Amino acid sequence: MIQTADIVVVGGGCMGASIALHLAEKQAGKILLLEQKDLANGASGKGIGIIRTHYTHPTLAKLAYQSLLRFHHFSERYGGYESGFNPCGYYILVGEADIQTLASIVEQHRSFGINVSSVDPQQVKVAVPSLYIEDVAAAAYEPDSGYGSPPMTTLAFAQRAIELGVKVCTQTPVTAINLDVEGRIEAVVTPQGTIATRTVVDCVGAWARQFTADVDLPFPVTPVVEHVVVAERPIKLAAPHPVVSDLVNLCYLRSDADQPYTRIGNSDPKYHSQFFLDDANQFTGQIFPDICETLQHKLMHRMPGLSEGKITQTYSGMWGVTPDYQPIIDRLEHVPGLYCAIGFSGHGYKLSPIIGDLMSRFIMGESDERVESLKLFRYSRFQENDLVKAPLSYSQARGLR
Ligand SMILES: Cc1cc2nc3c(=O)[nH]c(=O)nc-3n(C[C@H](O)[C@H](O)[C@H](O)COP(=O)(O)OP(=O)(O)OC[C@H]3O[C@@H](n4cnc5c(N)ncnc54)[C@H](O)[C@@H]3O)c2cc1C
């Protein structure tokens, strides 16, 4: 049976669900959200969920700030649904080489209205006694940041979207995009039937390369396995601690709210190429033991008291990473009717509320300064050799910050 839709959003992660919801809020017509498996099947089901505004690129910092404000008022803004946001505070720790960069970024962010301040490492030690800070030369603190639950947020967006009339179809993979004789989108094909539509929003994350292969649109998005190690803190360290971005040892960590667990992930780009996959469907939750051991060492270094606790779990998720670690958000001129919001690498969750809003406005043909700011993430930047580059960068973290 052929159905019709004004807009088909493909991919039921935080990004697809947010875009579908924001389109529905703007009464963009009949909207379908199609997910090949269950909602939050991809990165959004495994993300560690850190929400902070610290970015070296001013556009990203401003977007993250707009998102942070939404996380603070999530349930009022999105129909009473919850994101699991815990504003437990966020520290960024840097070494000698990055003292000036951190100070400049803090000053810039304060000029954007972001609540952030430089703090002496000794003050960090007083606030979070479990941290080892002898190798930390400078630090900054965002009291309003923290972490949320990516799967809960995805479900919240989807539930609100359904209330506003979006039809959400899980277990519905899009297997082909059909074009008319002029090369414009005319339908998407699923095992359940063909859906006639003129507008498709590609939010398939790490599956980006295969999704548009048939319409000859190559996306430079590589699926990457990302590991998380979870340690149980001993009783004397059981109280939750703030989120920490450790740019000395290139890792990030946060505690859980309801259990004395600390989660740590890698932010050292030198490891990523070891975990590249040829195809997103090769992801099975595989674990590479060497990186887990490295993460465990990093954790014990930063929180030495955890050597008295135990590792309770190691798991992995999968991101879609681009050459500059930044997303591709655009209208694809090669395939009229196709939009994309993919390749968010390791930092898409925190941006999902604002990207959903701006992307829906972009699709509706609206334009203002913030919608225009999305041009930074245009598809053509790879051909133009004009990758996203921050005016300031940290010595080791490169494009990741
Ligand atoms: C371990 C880990 C830690 C992270 N930590 C953070 C963090 O601290 N902070 C942060 O902001 N971000 C973090 N991220 C990144 C963040 O999770 C992602 O950027 C974000 O979830 C991307 O959302 P998405 O909707 O674009 O993609 P995804 O969540 O991957 O969703 C894509 C969806 O598309 C579906 N799909 C694919 N092909 C098809 C098809 N043909 N038809 C229908 N459906 C299809 C998939 O099944 C999937 O559900 C982390 C990620 C991981 C893995």
XYZ file of C-alpha atoms and ligand atoms in Angstrom:
454
model
C 0.000 0.000 0.000
C 1.369 3.404 -0.902
C 1.185 5.947 1.891
C 2.025 9.595 1.557
C 3.821 12.025 3.831
C 4.877 15.632 3.536
C 8.133 14.896 5.336
C 9.784 11.572 6.163
C 12.442 11.704 8.888
C 14.663 8.621 8.775
C 16.446 7.496 11.966
C 14.953 7.345 15.443
C 17.908 8.663 17.449
C 17.856 11.897 19.441
C 18.399 13.923 16.277
C 15.653 12.374 14.132
C 13.181 12.456 17.025
C 14.021 16.081 17.834
C 13.697 17.206 14.218
C 10.378 15.360 13.768
C 9.018 16.969 16.954
C 10.127 20.492 16.047
C 8.628 20.085 12.562
C 5.352 19.019 14.160
C 5.430 22.034 16.492
C 5.646 24.193 13.378
C 2.740 22.314 11.752
C 4.909 21.260 8.834
C 2.281 18.793 7.560
C 2.057 15.006 7.711
C 5.304 13.787 9.243
C 6.595 10.222 9.530
C 9.569 9.171 11.659
C 10.938 5.836 10.466
C 13.387 3.783 12.549
C 14.904 0.532 11.335
C 14.848 -1.081 14.800
C 13.778 0.556 18.075
C 14.095 4.206 19.057
C 17.605 5.052 20.314
C 18.999 1.970 18.576
C 22.237 3.768 17.615
C 24.552 6.193 19.416
C 21.597 7.697 21.274
C 21.125 4.423 23.121
C 24.708 4.280 24.386
C 25.877 7.871 24.811
C 27.297 8.978 28.134
C 25.120 12.088 27.873
C 27.429 14.936 28.886
C 25.833 18.357 28.411
C 28.280 21.279 28.505
C 28.957 24.422 26.540
C 32.756 24.271 26.426
C 33.713 24.345 22.741
C 36.672 25.991 21.050
C 34.477 27.024 18.116
C 32.203 29.971 19.010
C 29.312 28.707 16.857
C 29.310 25.359 18.656
C 29.518 27.058 22.052
C 26.508 29.238 21.204
C 24.520 26.223 19.942
C 25.449 24.218 23.042
C 24.377 27.123 25.241
C 20.970 27.332 23.531
C 20.587 23.579 24.033
C 21.644 23.787 27.678
C 18.910 26.356 28.328
C 16.391 23.921 26.842
C 17.641 21.043 28.981
C 17.089 23.246 32.037
C 13.426 23.727 31.058
C 12.959 20.459 29.206
C 9.699 19.233 30.655
C 7.978 22.659 30.468
C 9.211 23.058 26.899
C 8.407 19.528 25.691
C 4.973 18.613 27.013
C 5.924 17.348 30.475
C 8.402 14.700 29.299
C 11.785 14.321 30.996
C 15.337 14.155 29.607
C 17.060 12.844 32.743
C 19.098 16.054 32.918
C 21.214 16.356 36.060
C 22.908 19.784 36.306
C 25.658 18.458 38.579
C 28.328 20.894 37.279
C 31.203 20.436 34.835
C 34.951 20.950 35.244
C 37.463 21.198 32.437
C 41.070 20.469 33.387
C 44.062 21.431 31.214
C 47.853 21.177 31.350
C 50.577 23.881 31.086
C 50.391 24.149 27.284
C 46.699 25.065 27.345
C 46.479 27.653 30.123
C 46.081 30.602 27.752
C 43.658 28.814 25.433
C 41.387 27.938 28.345
C 41.486 31.500 29.719
C 40.627 32.979 26.296
C 37.744 30.561 25.764
C 36.321 31.216 29.229
C 36.420 34.952 28.561
C 34.748 34.519 25.186
C 32.036 32.256 26.594
C 31.288 34.709 29.383
C 30.718 37.335 26.691
C 28.076 34.972 25.203
C 26.292 34.904 28.582
C 27.493 31.413 29.529
C 27.878 30.835 33.269
C 31.532 29.713 33.383
C 34.542 30.809 35.378
C 38.205 30.000 35.676
C 39.055 28.181 38.883
C 42.356 27.475 40.526
C 43.167 23.722 40.516
C 43.421 23.864 44.310
C 39.791 25.044 44.408
C 38.881 22.067 42.224
C 40.558 19.796 44.754
C 38.526 21.354 47.568
C 35.277 20.914 45.608
C 36.065 17.375 44.409
C 38.597 15.856 46.850
C 38.716 12.552 44.945
C 40.502 14.219 41.994
C 44.279 14.099 41.592
C 45.239 17.583 40.390
C 49.063 17.754 40.560
C 49.329 17.653 36.726
C 46.477 20.166 36.228
C 47.715 23.679 35.413
C 44.350 25.428 34.993
C 40.659 24.663 35.218
C 37.248 26.114 34.484
C 33.829 25.371 35.912
C 30.347 25.447 34.388
C 27.929 25.128 37.337
C 24.857 24.790 35.085
C 26.158 21.892 32.988
C 25.982 18.180 33.726
C 24.587 15.159 31.936
C 21.290 13.727 30.752
C 19.944 10.426 29.498
C 20.153 10.178 25.682
C 17.621 7.303 25.412
C 15.169 9.054 27.772
C 15.558 12.287 25.808
C 14.988 10.462 22.504
C 11.818 8.867 23.857
C 10.654 12.217 25.246
C 11.043 13.886 21.830
C 9.252 10.968 20.146
C 6.392 10.858 22.665
C 5.796 14.581 22.343
C 6.036 14.289 18.555
C 3.354 11.571 18.575
C 1.103 13.832 20.665
C 1.526 16.520 18.027
C 0.561 14.145 15.215
C 3.809 12.552 14.035
C 3.487 8.898 13.062
C 6.469 7.010 14.516
C 7.171 3.643 12.870
C 9.817 1.421 14.468
C 11.104 -1.816 12.854
C 10.761 0.085 9.570
C 14.060 0.391 7.688
C 14.177 2.612 4.644
C 15.738 0.356 2.018
C 15.693 2.752 -0.960
C 15.088 6.352 -1.942
C 13.187 6.634 -5.231
C 13.789 9.600 -7.552
C 11.563 10.902 -10.345
C 12.802 11.536 -13.896
C 14.112 14.934 -12.861
C 16.134 13.414 -10.020
C 13.878 14.730 -7.237
C 12.785 12.541 -4.344
C 9.395 10.953 -4.955
C 9.270 8.121 -2.391
C 11.073 6.020 0.185
C 10.798 2.255 0.184
C 10.369 0.116 3.299
C 9.554 -3.607 3.696
C 6.089 -2.478 4.848
C 5.466 -0.491 1.673
C 6.392 2.574 -0.339
C 5.808 6.034 1.051
C 5.344 8.841 -1.459
C 7.041 12.019 -0.285
C 8.949 14.994 -1.650
C 11.023 15.600 1.492
C 13.326 13.228 3.359
C 15.446 14.153 6.386
C 18.417 11.826 6.736
C 19.208 11.308 10.452
C 20.717 7.841 10.184
C 23.908 8.626 12.139
C 26.682 6.106 11.527
C 24.638 4.422 8.763
C 25.075 7.530 6.558
C 27.278 5.987 3.875
C 24.972 3.121 2.965
C 21.755 5.128 3.297
C 22.473 7.357 0.291
C 24.735 4.994 -1.677
C 21.960 4.241 -4.186
C 21.404 7.923 -4.954
C 25.150 8.331 -5.505
C 25.695 10.657 -2.581
C 28.863 9.744 -0.704
C 29.001 10.975 2.877
C 32.388 11.084 4.603
C 30.966 9.526 7.766
C 32.889 6.634 9.311
C 31.335 4.359 11.939
C 33.564 4.251 15.034
C 33.327 2.059 18.130
C 33.511 4.129 21.326
C 34.133 2.470 24.688
C 32.851 3.241 28.161
C 34.317 1.784 31.351
C 32.203 1.882 34.504
C 33.835 1.736 37.959
C 32.165 1.417 41.329
C 33.480 3.951 43.818
C 34.338 2.757 47.326
C 31.964 3.829 50.106
C 34.096 6.782 51.229
C 33.811 8.223 47.664
C 30.183 7.222 47.169
C 28.833 10.791 46.885
C 28.255 11.788 43.224
C 30.899 14.031 41.651
C 30.590 16.611 38.836
C 31.367 15.848 35.196
C 35.067 16.209 34.337
C 36.653 16.827 30.929
C 40.263 15.857 31.448
C 42.269 17.465 28.646
C 45.528 16.489 30.352
C 44.854 12.776 29.912
C 42.246 13.087 27.170
C 39.259 11.425 28.728
C 35.900 12.446 30.177
C 34.133 11.136 33.240
C 30.879 11.469 35.081
C 29.133 9.793 37.986
C 25.669 8.256 37.979
C 22.970 9.895 40.096
C 21.534 6.826 41.756
C 24.548 4.514 42.117
C 28.183 5.115 43.204
C 29.413 4.530 39.657
C 31.827 6.614 37.557
C 31.768 6.297 33.773
C 34.844 7.141 31.716
C 35.255 7.524 27.951
C 38.153 8.310 25.644
C 38.756 11.708 24.023
C 42.195 10.983 22.581
C 41.853 11.145 18.775
C 44.944 8.981 18.288
C 42.941 5.890 19.256
C 39.940 6.437 17.004
C 41.270 5.001 13.742
C 41.806 1.657 15.517
C 38.070 1.415 16.003
C 36.831 2.397 12.537
C 34.303 0.022 10.967
C 33.748 -0.402 7.210
C 30.016 -0.653 7.700
C 27.755 0.376 10.604
C 26.064 -3.032 10.442
C 29.358 -4.578 11.612
C 28.746 -3.064 15.038
C 27.825 -5.791 17.504
C 28.809 -4.090 20.779
C 32.360 -5.385 20.380
C 34.948 -4.482 23.029
C 38.643 -3.856 22.381
C 40.290 -4.804 25.702
C 43.409 -2.613 25.241
C 41.478 0.670 25.192
C 39.444 -0.432 28.223
C 42.677 -1.024 30.104
C 43.958 2.401 29.004
C 40.732 4.033 30.217
C 40.977 2.209 33.522
C 44.532 3.576 33.983
C 43.344 7.097 33.134
C 40.540 6.792 35.657
C 42.803 5.527 38.430
C 45.227 8.354 37.645
C 42.572 11.066 37.908
C 40.689 9.463 40.820
C 43.275 7.374 42.673
C 40.766 6.351 45.372
C 38.929 4.277 42.774
C 41.679 1.660 42.843
C 39.860 0.452 45.982
C 36.641 0.061 43.985
C 36.005 -2.299 41.099
C 35.251 -2.182 37.385
C 31.613 -3.191 37.073
C 31.093 -2.957 33.327
C 32.693 -2.137 30.002
C 30.539 -1.514 26.959
C 30.697 0.173 23.597
C 28.518 2.307 21.365
C 29.016 3.540 17.804
C 29.306 7.081 16.457
C 29.387 8.354 12.900
C 32.520 10.493 12.672
C 33.444 13.017 9.951
C 36.962 14.225 9.017
C 36.612 17.321 11.257
C 34.480 15.638 13.929
C 31.634 18.021 13.113
C 28.180 17.203 11.758
C 26.867 17.564 8.236
C 23.677 19.617 8.336
C 22.379 20.673 4.962
C 19.938 20.558 2.075
C 21.538 18.325 -0.575
C 21.334 20.092 -3.931
C 22.333 16.872 -5.779
C 19.122 15.176 -4.625
C 16.348 17.774 -4.430
C 14.136 17.104 -1.397
C 16.898 15.521 0.687
C 18.109 17.111 3.939
C 20.619 15.660 6.367
C 21.672 16.038 10.002
C 24.309 13.345 10.456
C 27.902 12.767 11.578
C 27.582 14.289 15.049
C 30.586 12.250 16.163
C 30.916 12.174 19.953
C 28.953 15.311 20.772
C 25.502 15.238 19.180
C 23.346 14.508 22.185
C 23.830 17.852 23.894
C 23.019 19.653 20.630
C 19.844 17.703 19.835
C 17.248 20.191 21.191
C 18.644 23.199 19.343
C 19.504 21.333 16.139
C 15.952 19.957 16.034
C 14.604 23.486 16.270
C 17.007 25.094 13.767
C 16.788 22.227 11.294
C 12.977 22.359 11.306
C 13.143 26.103 10.621
C 15.672 25.537 7.841
C 13.393 22.925 6.216
C 10.439 25.330 6.523
C 12.452 27.952 4.644
C 12.936 30.272 7.616
C 16.137 32.183 7.988
C 17.752 34.118 10.800
C 21.238 34.401 12.245
C 21.055 31.077 14.081
C 19.641 29.132 11.128
C 22.353 30.713 8.958
C 24.987 29.565 11.461
C 24.282 25.983 10.333
C 26.139 26.788 7.077
C 29.320 26.038 9.002
C 28.282 22.381 8.746
C 27.465 22.382 5.004
C 28.149 19.258 2.958
C 30.311 21.094 0.407
C 32.986 22.005 2.976
C 34.741 18.701 2.271
C 35.073 19.425 -1.472
C 36.009 23.047 -0.710
C 38.709 21.859 1.671
C 37.203 24.221 4.235
C 36.740 21.963 7.249
C 35.401 23.352 10.516
C 38.367 24.751 12.388
C 38.287 26.660 15.643
C 40.292 29.879 15.983
C 41.783 28.403 19.173
C 42.548 24.774 19.840
C 43.873 22.652 22.656
C 47.320 21.176 22.197
C 46.311 17.517 22.125
C 42.530 17.325 21.760
C 42.531 18.905 18.274
C 39.107 19.053 16.578
C 37.412 17.166 19.340
C 36.722 20.130 21.559
C 29.835 5.892 24.063
C 29.322 7.213 23.583
C 29.439 8.343 24.380
C 28.938 9.575 23.951
N 28.988 10.641 24.799
C 28.388 11.806 24.440
C 28.323 12.878 25.360
O 28.818 12.774 26.480
N 27.684 14.022 24.976
C 27.142 14.166 23.733
O 26.607 15.247 23.424
N 27.201 13.155 22.829
C 27.801 11.992 23.161
N 27.852 10.957 22.275
C 27.400 11.180 20.904
C 25.885 11.137 20.775
O 25.387 10.004 21.445
C 25.529 11.125 19.280
O 26.148 12.212 18.619
C 24.024 11.217 19.087
O 23.364 10.229 19.839
C 23.723 11.059 17.613
O 22.328 10.958 17.468
P 21.714 10.651 16.042
O 20.243 10.668 16.200
O 22.352 11.540 15.030
O 22.245 9.167 15.662
P 21.829 7.759 16.247
O 21.434 7.810 17.654
O 22.918 6.797 15.880
O 20.514 7.403 15.437
C 20.521 6.989 14.093
C 19.333 6.041 13.947
O 19.108 5.796 12.561
C 18.616 4.462 12.446
N 18.759 4.054 11.035
C 19.926 3.858 10.365
N 19.660 3.504 9.080
C 18.311 3.488 8.945
C 17.431 3.209 7.860
N 17.907 2.885 6.647
N 16.114 3.277 8.073
C 15.610 3.623 9.302
N 16.400 3.899 10.364
C 17.732 3.847 10.184
C 19.473 3.707 13.428
O 18.912 2.470 13.785
C 19.582 4.687 14.595
O 18.582 4.455 15.570
C 28.341 9.696 22.674
C 28.222 8.567 21.865
C 28.692 7.335 22.315
C 28.521 6.131 21.429
